[in-house]
Amino acid sequence: MDFLQNNLIYSIPLLGILGIIVMAVKSAWVNKQDAGDKNMQELAGYIADGAMAFLKAEWKVLSIFAVFAAALLAYSGTITEINGKPFHSSWIISISFLIGAFFSALAGYIGMKVATKANVRTTQAARTSLKQALKVSFTGGTVMGLGVAGLAVLGLGGLFIVFLSYFDVIGTDGAVSVVNMKTAIEVLTGFSLGAESIALFARVGGGIYTKAADVGADLVGKVEAGIPEDDVRNPATIADNVGDNVGDVAGMGADLFGSYVATILATMVLGQEIDAKTDNFGGMSPILLPMVICGLGIIFSIIGTWFVTIKDEKSNVQNALNLGNWSSIVITAVASFFIVKWMLPATLSLRGYEFTSMNVFYAIMVGLVVGTIMSIVTEYYTAMGKAPVNSIIQQSSTGHATNIIAGLSVGMKSTVIPILVLAAGIMSSYYFAGLYGVAIAAAGMMATTAMQLAIDAFGPIADNAGGIAEMSQLPPEVRERTDNLDAVGNTTAATGKGFAIASAALTSLALFAAFVGIAGITAIDIYKAPVLAGLFVGGMIPFVFSALCIQAVGKAAMDMVQEVRRQFREIPGIMEYKAKPEYEKCVAISTKASIREMMLPGAIALITPVLVGFTFGPEVLGGLLAGVTVSGVLMGIFQSNAGGAWDNAKKSFEKGVEINGEMYFKKSEPHKASVTGDTVGDPFKDTSGPSMNILIKLMSIVSLVIAPYIAISASNADKVIEVRAQTEIIKTIDSAGVERTDTIKNDIDTLVNR
């Protein structure tokens, strides 16, 4: 036990390496599966080549951004003093940033690489049984999940060990230097900043790509030409399938990699403020705890994957995935009890709030419960056969407009329970362990990220498998099996987005608390006009961000529609299968549009906190962050759930639905209305909606990085203490009934304004 205590910190990156080893084993298994006939492999090759072409084009642009941003961070790290206060940073933060950016891009690449191999192998497996198709597609998703979690734990744990040594955090006598620890963790924030920056561009760029292709393919292929969604004759169908990989796989991988890292880091930043000298880890147990829980979460997620299996064609795929998810959550809950009792001292305190180690465990339970409830609620609002989706189906019978109205209504109503659950989770976790409780609750929720992402990534693999089956004109039973997986995948994708948004809300609050501490402010006073203005501007940003994302999809989709119409018009023999469409031209349209249009939304997230912080100060920036967080969480839930419900309402017509006693199928008028709803919902659920969680976290991390530069000076801190003292005098005088409060209040106003 002494050996483990003395070497616990070194076990953290080893857990990440374990995840990567298991990932490699599962990836090799996927590669060994049968890839089908020559035609299937050719179609899969088009998809893989298109996905790689997009990533290369995206990486060229992002590499320029990364180098420029790293140079700025390196310069900032050379500053040693600001407003008379020592500044705890180093030029090494630029290296940390570049490593975070690289790992984020690598996580997306790993997922996309295996997804483009697993898709055609899932199609081939579906020719034999639903059970084998699920096994191949879910194993492909597992590679993605383990790759993201393994790289995150390896990167954070490994860099933390390096920085502890480089900045001499632990002295020869074993004592921890508080000042040097601040420097180490400040530099470590660069890793999270790099990860979230790449995640935002990957998510927005991938989302624009996939939905431009999807909308273009649907409008011309299904609506105008009347051919199936993934018909080989549709020039945009390859771009559509490529989009599933670059958006829902590479984009989602980078997204959850950033969320995972930001959650752990936020807890570490708050953990360094806790006095835990009585523990057995040199007082570092509150800092190490989130990394240990998330590292062990990789093992618990691996165990959870063993439960994802079905018996026969009639088995419920959703139940199998739920069993795997819940088993990993339960194991995490049980293990957390022993980890917390072993690592943390009996009592702790953060910013005057005292709590016990058991209270920390209760906060972790809150995070796991919140994540579970969010998944259940999201599944209810987006799954086929449930009341919300059925309501959209019923209202499709009266036309396109009522379908749109029904979908918007479902999306808006779906915010109620998640927000109440989040509010209860925030209050409960704070009650148990203060701000550290909120942060560790988010870390507990993210502990099973490998499992969550495996479930999420399986969806686009199944979607691609269905597309290849359609394009290869395989027997109907093959498409039925892939459609079964795809419909469940739509729900799991929505569930994953709801999970990511919930974790982002808790993580942003933790980052916000860390920002307040570093910036030297004690409260965000909305009675002050500039702060209230910042709150309103912050609330507006998610709307502008969403508008730019949706507008970008619209622009790119128009180009795609024109290209598909041109090919149908100018290339004779396409509709008779006598000529091949020019797939590469549609791929190029989506690639160029996504790279071009992703820049402005990304710039808003990165530049706005810097402008507001340096122009108006930390308190106004705090108001801005509060507005962005509340508005962004609501927008994210609304858009993701509305889009998911629209999508599954459309898919319901493939098996047939009953409306007012009459059965309706594909190509019926209600089905056409549902296609319109799905087209509107596409950019909601796959572009702007899931980008909300990155937006709010990235703005919080940027604010945390610049906090030392805009922090109030030492003299201002003294004024705040004086204000607090005079506030106590006011309370005493008020209770005594003496009428001299106005003069003292004026003195306080003068101090604050000064």
Coordinates of C-alpha atoms in Angstrom, one line a residue, residues 113-419:
K113 CA -9.8 6.0 -39.2
V114 CA -11.5 3.1 -37.5
A115 CA -15.0 4.3 -38.4
T116 CA -14.2 4.3 -42.1
K117 CA -13.0 0.7 -41.8
A118 CA -15.8 -0.5 -39.5
N119 CA -18.6 0.9 -41.7
V120 CA -18.2 -1.5 -44.6
R121 CA -17.4 -4.4 -42.2
T122 CA -20.6 -3.7 -40.4
T123 CA -22.5 -3.9 -43.7
Q124 CA -20.9 -7.2 -44.5
A125 CA -21.7 -8.5 -40.9
A126 CA -25.3 -7.4 -41.4
R127 CA -25.6 -9.9 -44.2
T128 CA -25.3 -12.7 -41.6
S129 CA -27.0 -11.4 -38.4
L130 CA -28.0 -8.3 -36.4
K131 CA -25.8 -9.6 -33.5
Q132 CA -22.6 -9.6 -35.6
A133 CA -23.4 -6.2 -37.1
L134 CA -23.8 -4.7 -33.6
K135 CA -20.6 -6.3 -32.5
V136 CA -18.6 -4.9 -35.4
S137 CA -20.1 -1.4 -35.2
F138 CA -19.9 -1.1 -31.4
T139 CA -16.3 -2.4 -31.4
G140 CA -15.5 0.4 -33.9
G141 CA -17.1 2.9 -31.5
T142 CA -15.2 1.4 -28.6
V143 CA -11.9 2.1 -30.4
M144 CA -13.0 5.8 -30.5
G145 CA -14.0 5.9 -26.9
L146 CA -10.8 4.3 -25.5
G147 CA -8.6 6.4 -27.8
V148 CA -10.1 9.6 -26.5
A149 CA -10.0 8.7 -22.8
G150 CA -6.6 7.1 -23.1
L151 CA -5.0 10.0 -24.8
A152 CA -6.6 12.5 -22.3
V153 CA -5.4 10.7 -19.2
L154 CA -2.0 10.0 -20.7
G155 CA -1.6 13.6 -21.8
L156 CA -2.8 15.2 -18.6
G157 CA -1.1 12.8 -16.2
G158 CA 2.1 12.7 -18.1
L159 CA 2.4 16.5 -18.4
F160 CA 1.5 17.0 -14.8
I161 CA 4.4 14.7 -13.7
V162 CA 6.8 16.6 -16.1
F163 CA 5.7 20.0 -14.8
L164 CA 6.0 18.9 -11.1
S165 CA 9.6 18.1 -11.8
Y166 CA 10.4 21.0 -14.1
F167 CA 9.0 23.7 -11.7
D168 CA 10.4 22.0 -8.5
V169 CA 6.9 21.7 -7.0
I170 CA 8.0 18.9 -4.6
G171 CA 11.1 19.8 -2.5
T172 CA 13.8 17.4 -1.3
D173 CA 12.0 17.2 2.0
G174 CA 8.8 16.2 0.4
A175 CA 7.0 19.5 1.0
V176 CA 4.9 20.9 -1.8
S177 CA 5.6 24.5 -2.9
V178 CA 2.2 26.3 -3.2
V179 CA 3.7 28.9 -5.5
N180 CA 5.3 26.4 -7.9
M181 CA 2.1 24.3 -7.9
K182 CA 0.2 27.3 -9.1
T183 CA 2.7 27.7 -11.9
A184 CA 2.5 24.0 -12.9
I185 CA -1.3 24.0 -13.1
E186 CA -1.4 27.4 -14.9
V187 CA 0.9 25.9 -17.5
L188 CA -1.2 22.8 -17.6
T189 CA -4.3 24.9 -18.6
G190 CA -2.6 25.4 -21.9
F191 CA -3.2 21.7 -22.6
S192 CA -6.9 22.2 -22.1
L193 CA -7.0 25.4 -24.2
G194 CA -5.3 23.6 -27.1
A195 CA -7.7 20.7 -26.8
E196 CA -10.8 22.8 -26.7
S197 CA -9.6 25.2 -29.5
I198 CA -9.2 22.3 -31.9
A199 CA -12.4 20.7 -30.7
L200 CA -14.4 23.8 -31.6
F201 CA -13.1 24.0 -35.1
A202 CA -13.4 20.3 -35.6
R203 CA -16.9 20.2 -34.3
V204 CA -18.1 23.3 -36.2
G205 CA -16.2 22.5 -39.4
G206 CA -17.3 18.8 -39.4
G207 CA -20.9 19.8 -38.6
I208 CA -21.0 22.2 -41.5
Y209 CA -19.5 19.6 -43.8
T210 CA -21.9 16.8 -42.9
K211 CA -25.1 18.8 -42.9
A212 CA -24.3 20.6 -46.2
A213 CA -23.9 17.3 -47.9
D214 CA -26.9 15.8 -46.1
V215 CA -29.3 18.6 -46.8
G216 CA -28.1 18.8 -50.5
A217 CA -28.5 15.0 -50.9
D218 CA -32.0 15.0 -49.3
L219 CA -33.4 18.0 -51.2
V220 CA -32.4 16.9 -54.6
G221 CA -32.2 13.1 -54.2
K222 CA -35.2 12.3 -52.0
V223 CA -37.5 15.2 -52.6
E224 CA -36.9 16.1 -56.2
A225 CA -35.6 12.9 -57.9
G226 CA -37.6 10.6 -55.6
I227 CA -34.7 8.2 -55.1
P228 CA -33.6 6.6 -51.7
E229 CA -31.5 8.5 -49.2
D230 CA -28.2 6.7 -50.0
D231 CA -28.8 5.8 -53.6
V232 CA -25.6 5.4 -55.5
R233 CA -27.0 7.6 -58.3
N234 CA -27.0 10.6 -55.9
P235 CA -23.7 12.6 -56.5
A236 CA -23.9 13.9 -52.9
T237 CA -24.3 10.6 -51.2
I238 CA -20.6 9.9 -50.8
A239 CA -20.1 13.4 -49.3
D240 CA -23.0 12.7 -47.0
N241 CA -21.4 9.5 -45.7
V242 CA -18.0 11.3 -45.4
G243 CA -19.8 13.9 -43.3
D244 CA -20.9 11.3 -40.8
N245 CA -17.3 10.5 -40.1
V246 CA -15.8 14.0 -40.0
G247 CA -18.7 15.4 -38.0
D248 CA -20.1 12.7 -35.8
V249 CA -16.9 10.8 -35.3
A250 CA -13.8 13.1 -35.7
G251 CA -15.7 16.1 -34.5
M252 CA -17.3 14.3 -31.6
G253 CA -14.0 12.7 -30.6
A254 CA -12.3 16.1 -30.4
D255 CA -15.3 17.5 -28.6
L256 CA -15.4 14.9 -25.8
F257 CA -11.6 14.9 -25.6
G258 CA -11.8 18.6 -24.8
S259 CA -14.7 18.1 -22.3
Y260 CA -12.8 15.3 -20.6
V261 CA -9.6 17.4 -20.2
A262 CA -11.4 20.6 -19.2
T263 CA -13.4 18.8 -16.5
I264 CA -10.3 17.2 -14.9
L265 CA -8.4 20.5 -15.1
A266 CA -11.2 22.5 -13.5
T267 CA -11.2 20.2 -10.5
M268 CA -7.4 20.3 -10.3
V269 CA -7.4 24.1 -10.3
L270 CA -9.9 24.2 -7.4
G271 CA -8.1 21.3 -5.7
Q272 CA -4.9 23.2 -5.4
E273 CA -6.6 25.7 -3.1
I274 CA -7.6 23.0 -0.6
D275 CA -5.3 22.4 2.4
A276 CA -5.0 18.6 2.6
K277 CA -1.6 18.3 4.3
T278 CA -2.9 15.5 6.5
D279 CA -3.3 13.1 3.6
N280 CA -0.7 10.5 2.4
F281 CA 0.1 12.3 -0.9
G282 CA 1.9 15.4 0.2
G283 CA -1.3 17.4 0.3
M284 CA -2.0 16.7 -3.4
S285 CA -4.9 14.3 -3.0
P286 CA -7.6 16.8 -4.1
I287 CA -5.6 17.5 -7.2
L288 CA -4.9 13.9 -8.0
L289 CA -8.4 12.6 -7.3
P290 CA -10.1 13.6 -10.6
M291 CA -7.3 12.1 -12.6
V292 CA -7.4 8.9 -10.7
I293 CA -11.2 8.5 -11.0
C294 CA -11.2 9.3 -14.7
G295 CA -8.2 7.0 -15.2
L296 CA -9.9 4.1 -13.5
G297 CA -13.1 5.0 -15.4
I298 CA -11.3 3.7 -18.5
I299 CA -11.1 0.2 -16.9
F300 CA -14.7 0.4 -15.8
S301 CA -15.8 1.4 -19.3
I302 CA -13.9 -1.6 -20.8
I303 CA -15.8 -3.8 -18.4
G304 CA -19.1 -2.1 -19.4
T305 CA -18.4 -3.0 -23.1
W306 CA -18.6 -6.7 -22.2
F307 CA -22.3 -6.3 -21.5
V308 CA -23.2 -4.9 -25.0
T309 CA -24.5 -7.9 -26.8
I310 CA -27.7 -9.3 -28.1
K311 CA -29.1 -12.9 -28.6
D312 CA -31.0 -12.7 -31.9
E313 CA -32.8 -10.6 -34.5
K314 CA -35.6 -9.7 -32.1
S315 CA -33.4 -8.4 -29.3
N316 CA -33.5 -4.8 -28.3
V317 CA -30.2 -3.0 -29.3
Q318 CA -31.0 0.0 -27.2
N319 CA -31.4 -2.1 -24.0
A320 CA -28.0 -3.8 -24.7
L321 CA -26.3 -0.4 -25.0
N322 CA -28.1 0.9 -21.8
L323 CA -26.9 -2.2 -19.9
G324 CA -23.3 -1.5 -20.8
N325 CA -23.6 2.1 -19.9
W326 CA -25.3 1.6 -16.6
S327 CA -23.0 -1.2 -15.6
S328 CA -19.9 1.1 -16.1
I329 CA -21.7 3.8 -14.1
V330 CA -22.5 1.5 -11.2
I331 CA -18.9 0.1 -11.0
T332 CA -17.6 3.7 -11.0
A333 CA -20.0 4.6 -8.2
V334 CA -18.8 1.7 -6.0
A335 CA -15.1 2.2 -6.7
S336 CA -15.4 6.0 -6.0
F337 CA -16.3 5.3 -2.4
F338 CA -13.1 3.4 -1.7
I339 CA -10.9 5.7 -3.7
V340 CA -12.2 8.8 -1.9
K341 CA -11.9 7.2 1.6
W342 CA -8.4 6.1 0.8
M343 CA -7.1 9.3 -0.8
L344 CA -8.7 12.3 1.0
P345 CA -8.2 13.4 4.6
A346 CA -11.3 13.2 6.8
T347 CA -12.0 17.0 6.6
L348 CA -11.2 19.6 4.0
S349 CA -11.9 23.3 3.4
L350 CA -12.2 25.4 0.2
R351 CA -12.6 29.2 0.5
G352 CA -14.1 28.9 4.0
Y353 CA -16.5 26.0 3.1
E354 CA -15.7 23.0 5.2
F355 CA -16.7 19.4 4.1
T356 CA -15.7 15.8 4.6
S357 CA -14.3 13.2 2.4
M358 CA -17.7 11.4 2.4
N359 CA -19.3 14.6 1.2
V360 CA -16.9 14.5 -1.8
F361 CA -18.1 10.9 -2.5
Y362 CA -21.7 12.2 -2.3
A363 CA -20.9 14.9 -4.8
I364 CA -19.5 12.3 -7.2
M365 CA -22.7 10.3 -6.8
V366 CA -24.6 13.5 -7.7
G367 CA -22.6 13.8 -11.0
L368 CA -23.3 10.2 -11.9
V369 CA -27.0 10.6 -11.2
V370 CA -27.3 13.8 -13.2
G371 CA -25.5 12.2 -16.1
T372 CA -27.8 9.2 -16.0
I373 CA -31.0 11.2 -15.8
M374 CA -29.9 13.5 -18.6
S375 CA -29.3 10.4 -20.8
I376 CA -32.7 8.9 -19.9
V377 CA -34.6 12.2 -20.5
T378 CA -32.8 12.7 -23.8
E379 CA -33.6 9.2 -24.9
Y380 CA -37.3 9.8 -24.1
Y381 CA -37.5 13.0 -26.2
T382 CA -35.7 11.6 -29.2
A383 CA -36.3 7.8 -29.4
M384 CA -38.7 6.1 -31.8
G385 CA -42.0 5.0 -30.3
K386 CA -42.0 7.6 -27.5
A387 CA -44.6 10.3 -27.2
P388 CA -42.6 13.3 -28.3
V389 CA -41.5 11.7 -31.6
N390 CA -45.0 10.3 -32.1
S391 CA -46.4 13.8 -31.7
I392 CA -44.3 15.0 -34.6
I393 CA -45.4 12.0 -36.7
Q394 CA -49.1 12.7 -36.1
Q395 CA -48.7 16.4 -37.0
S396 CA -46.9 15.4 -40.2
S397 CA -50.2 14.4 -41.6
T398 CA -51.3 18.0 -42.0
G399 CA -48.3 19.2 -43.8
H400 CA -44.7 20.5 -43.6
A401 CA -45.5 23.5 -41.4
T402 CA -47.2 21.5 -38.6
N403 CA -44.2 19.1 -38.6
I404 CA -41.9 22.0 -38.1
I405 CA -44.1 23.4 -35.3
A406 CA -44.3 20.1 -33.6
G407 CA -40.5 19.6 -33.7
L408 CA -39.8 23.1 -32.3
S409 CA -42.3 22.4 -29.5
V410 CA -40.6 19.1 -28.6
G411 CA -37.2 20.7 -28.5
M412 CA -38.3 23.6 -26.3
K413 CA -40.2 21.4 -23.9
S414 CA -37.2 19.1 -23.7
T415 CA -35.2 21.8 -21.8
V416 CA -37.4 21.7 -18.7
I417 CA -36.4 18.5 -17.0
P418 CA -32.7 18.7 -17.9
I419 CA -32.4 22.2 -16.6

